[in-house]
PDB file of C-alpha atoms in Angstrom:
ATOM      1  CA  MET A   1      39.711  31.388   5.837  1.00  0.00           C
ATOM      2  CA  PRO A   2      36.033  30.984   4.847  1.00  0.00           C
ATOM      3  CA  LYS A   3      34.719  27.514   4.190  1.00  0.00           C
ATOM      4  CA  LYS A   4      34.190  26.585   0.533  1.00  0.00           C
ATOM      5  CA  ILE A   5      30.598  26.209  -0.622  1.00  0.00           C
ATOM      6  CA  PRO A   6      30.147  23.222  -2.959  1.00  0.00           C
ATOM      7  CA  MET A   7      28.606  24.322  -6.250  1.00  0.00           C
ATOM      8  CA  ARG A   8      26.668  22.172  -8.715  1.00  0.00           C
ATOM      9  CA  GLN A   9      25.040  22.800 -12.079  1.00  0.00           C
ATOM     10  CA  CYS A  10      21.309  22.273 -12.606  1.00  0.00           C
ATOM     11  CA  VAL A  11      20.779  19.973 -15.600  1.00  0.00           C
ATOM     12  CA  GLY A  12      17.624  21.898 -16.529  1.00  0.00           C
ATOM     13  CA  CYS A  13      18.622  25.569 -16.542  1.00  0.00           C
ATOM     14  CA  ARG A  14      22.414  24.905 -16.430  1.00  0.00           C
ATOM     15  CA  GLU A  15      22.926  27.554 -13.723  1.00  0.00           C
ATOM     16  CA  MET A  16      25.605  27.017 -11.093  1.00  0.00           C
ATOM     17  CA  LYS A  17      24.074  27.069  -7.615  1.00  0.00           C
ATOM     18  CA  SER A  18      24.945  25.998  -4.122  1.00  0.00           C
ATOM     19  CA  LYS A  19      24.587  22.244  -3.649  1.00  0.00           C
ATOM     20  CA  ARG A  20      22.068  22.904  -0.861  1.00  0.00           C
ATOM     21  CA  GLU A  21      19.755  24.816  -3.225  1.00  0.00           C
ATOM     22  CA  LEU A  22      19.449  21.895  -5.635  1.00  0.00           C
ATOM     23  CA  ILE A  23      17.833  18.473  -5.469  1.00  0.00           C
ATOM     24  CA  ARG A  24      19.882  15.406  -6.339  1.00  0.00           C
ATOM     25  CA  VAL A  25      18.294  12.828  -8.623  1.00  0.00           C
ATOM     26  CA  VAL A  26      20.102   9.476  -8.614  1.00  0.00           C
ATOM     27  CA  ARG A  27      20.234   6.545 -10.996  1.00  0.00           C
ATOM     28  CA  SER A  28      20.928   3.652  -8.655  1.00  0.00           C
ATOM     29  CA  PRO A  29      22.869   0.532  -9.667  1.00  0.00           C
ATOM     30  CA  GLU A  30      19.484  -1.258  -9.871  1.00  0.00           C
ATOM     31  CA  GLY A  31      18.244   1.299 -12.425  1.00  0.00           C
ATOM     32  CA  GLU A  32      15.814   3.148 -10.150  1.00  0.00           C
ATOM     33  CA  VAL A  33      15.664   6.954 -10.246  1.00  0.00           C
ATOM     34  CA  PRO A  34      14.754   8.302  -6.780  1.00  0.00           C
ATOM     35  CA  LEU A  35      15.261  11.765  -5.329  1.00  0.00           C
ATOM     36  CA  ASP A  36      18.196  11.883  -2.910  1.00  0.00           C
ATOM     37  CA  PHE A  37      17.634  14.523  -0.252  1.00  0.00           C
ATOM     38  CA  LYS A  38      20.642  13.665   1.919  1.00  0.00           C
ATOM     39  CA  GLY A  39      23.107  13.183  -0.937  1.00  0.00           C
ATOM     40  CA  LYS A  40      24.171   9.775   0.360  1.00  0.00           C
ATOM     41  CA  LYS A  41      22.485   7.306  -2.010  1.00  0.00           C
ATOM     42  CA  PRO A  42      24.810   5.292  -4.229  1.00  0.00           C
ATOM     43  CA  GLY A  43      24.700   5.769  -7.955  1.00  0.00           C
ATOM     44  CA  ARG A  44      25.141   8.387 -10.605  1.00  0.00           C
ATOM     45  CA  GLY A  45      23.667  11.735  -9.591  1.00  0.00           C
ATOM     46  CA  ALA A  46      22.363  14.820 -11.343  1.00  0.00           C
ATOM     47  CA  TYR A  47      21.109  18.033  -9.798  1.00  0.00           C
ATOM     48  CA  LEU A  48      17.880  19.928 -10.488  1.00  0.00           C
ATOM     49  CA  CYS A  49      16.455  23.204  -9.252  1.00  0.00           C
ATOM     50  CA  PRO A  50      13.200  22.690  -7.337  1.00  0.00           C
ATOM     51  CA  ALA A  51      11.380  24.678 -10.053  1.00  0.00           C
ATOM     52  CA  PRO A  52       9.079  22.626 -12.328  1.00  0.00           C
ATOM     53  CA  ASP A  53      10.288  24.522 -15.415  1.00  0.00           C
ATOM     54  CA  CYS A  54      13.839  23.215 -14.850  1.00  0.00           C
ATOM     55  CA  LEU A  55      12.493  19.673 -14.909  1.00  0.00           C
ATOM     56  CA  ALA A  56      10.609  20.454 -18.132  1.00  0.00           C
ATOM     57  CA  ARG A  57      13.807  21.774 -19.726  1.00  0.00           C
ATOM     58  CA  ALA A  58      15.748  18.721 -18.571  1.00  0.00           C
ATOM     59  CA  LYS A  59      13.096  16.458 -20.081  1.00  0.00           C
ATOM     60  CA  LYS A  60      12.980  18.330 -23.389  1.00  0.00           C
ATOM     61  CA  SER A  61      16.762  18.337 -23.800  1.00  0.00           C
ATOM     62  CA  ARG A  62      17.143  14.758 -22.435  1.00  0.00           C
ATOM     63  CA  ALA A  63      19.650  16.161 -19.934  1.00  0.00           C
ATOM     64  CA  LEU A  64      18.877  13.580 -17.236  1.00  0.00           C
ATOM     65  CA  GLU A  65      19.513  10.743 -19.674  1.00  0.00           C
ATOM     66  CA  ARG A  66      22.829  12.303 -20.677  1.00  0.00           C
ATOM     67  CA  ALA A  67      23.806  12.901 -17.055  1.00  0.00           C
ATOM     68  CA  PHE A  68      23.073   9.265 -16.199  1.00  0.00           C
ATOM     69  CA  SER A  69      24.699   7.983 -19.412  1.00  0.00           C
ATOM     70  CA  ALA A  70      21.631   5.772 -19.791  1.00  0.00           C
ATOM     71  CA  PRO A  71      17.966   6.107 -20.746  1.00  0.00           C
ATOM     72  CA  LEU A  72      15.476   6.698 -17.956  1.00  0.00           C
ATOM     73  CA  PRO A  73      13.604   3.516 -17.030  1.00  0.00           C
ATOM     74  CA  ARG A  74      10.059   3.332 -18.392  1.00  0.00           C
ATOM     75  CA  ARG A  75       8.590   2.967 -14.920  1.00  0.00           C
ATOM     76  CA  CYS A  76      10.321   6.178 -13.862  1.00  0.00           C
ATOM     77  CA  SER A  77       8.275   8.834 -15.509  1.00  0.00           C
ATOM     78  CA  VAL A  78       9.329  12.440 -15.347  1.00  0.00           C
ATOM     79  CA  LEU A  79       5.823  13.066 -14.037  1.00  0.00           C
ATOM     80  CA  SER A  80       6.662  11.144 -10.845  1.00  0.00           C
ATOM     81  CA  ILE A  81       9.769  13.283 -10.348  1.00  0.00           C
ATOM     82  CA  ARG A  82       7.678  16.407 -10.988  1.00  0.00           C
ATOM     83  CA  LEU A  83       5.095  15.324  -8.406  1.00  0.00           C
ATOM     84  CA  SER A  84       7.852  14.722  -5.875  1.00  0.00           C
ATOM     85  CA  LEU A  85       9.232  18.201  -6.523  1.00  0.00           C
ATOM     86  CA  LEU A  86       5.803  19.809  -6.152  1.00  0.00           C
ATOM     87  CA  HIS A  87       5.365  18.314  -2.690  1.00  0.00           C
ATOM     88  CA  LEU A  88       8.539  19.879  -1.322  1.00  0.00           C
ATOM     89  CA  PRO A  89       7.923  22.747   1.094  1.00  0.00           C
ATOM     90  CA  LEU A  90       9.868  25.676  -0.315  1.00  0.00           C
ATOM     91  CA  GLN A  91      10.519  28.644   1.927  1.00  0.00           C
ATOM     92  CA  GLY A  92      13.703  30.533   1.193  1.00  0.00           C
ATOM     93  CA  GLY A  93      15.399  27.302   0.190  1.00  0.00           C
ATOM     94  CA  ILE A  94      14.573  23.661   0.624  1.00  0.00           C
ATOM     95  CA  ASP A  95      13.236  22.598   3.998  1.00  0.00           C
ATOM     96  CA  LEU A  96      13.414  18.820   4.062  1.00  0.00           C
ATOM     97  CA  LEU A  97      11.663  18.362   7.413  1.00  0.00           C
ATOM     98  CA  GLY A  98      14.239  15.949   8.731  1.00  0.00           C
ATOM     99  CA  GLN A  99      14.523  13.848   5.584  1.00  0.00           C
TER     100      GLN A  99
END
């Protein structure tokens, strides 16, 4: 029997994709909003495609705030998340270089 592939929905484009194709954004118990490459950080998570337009859609529709059931902290700008996404090496998927 083949192994099940975990699927998640991107909060930006709302497409269902493999969990490995998406990037997890977490709202930690302290209120920080880091990217979670390993999927192990505690807190409420939401998934985004690595495409900048998905982040723009999520920002416009306030999807991250709804997913976290809380407003984004002021010090966590969507621009910082966008810059983090732009620095990911993308080659046929997400190569996290050991992160």
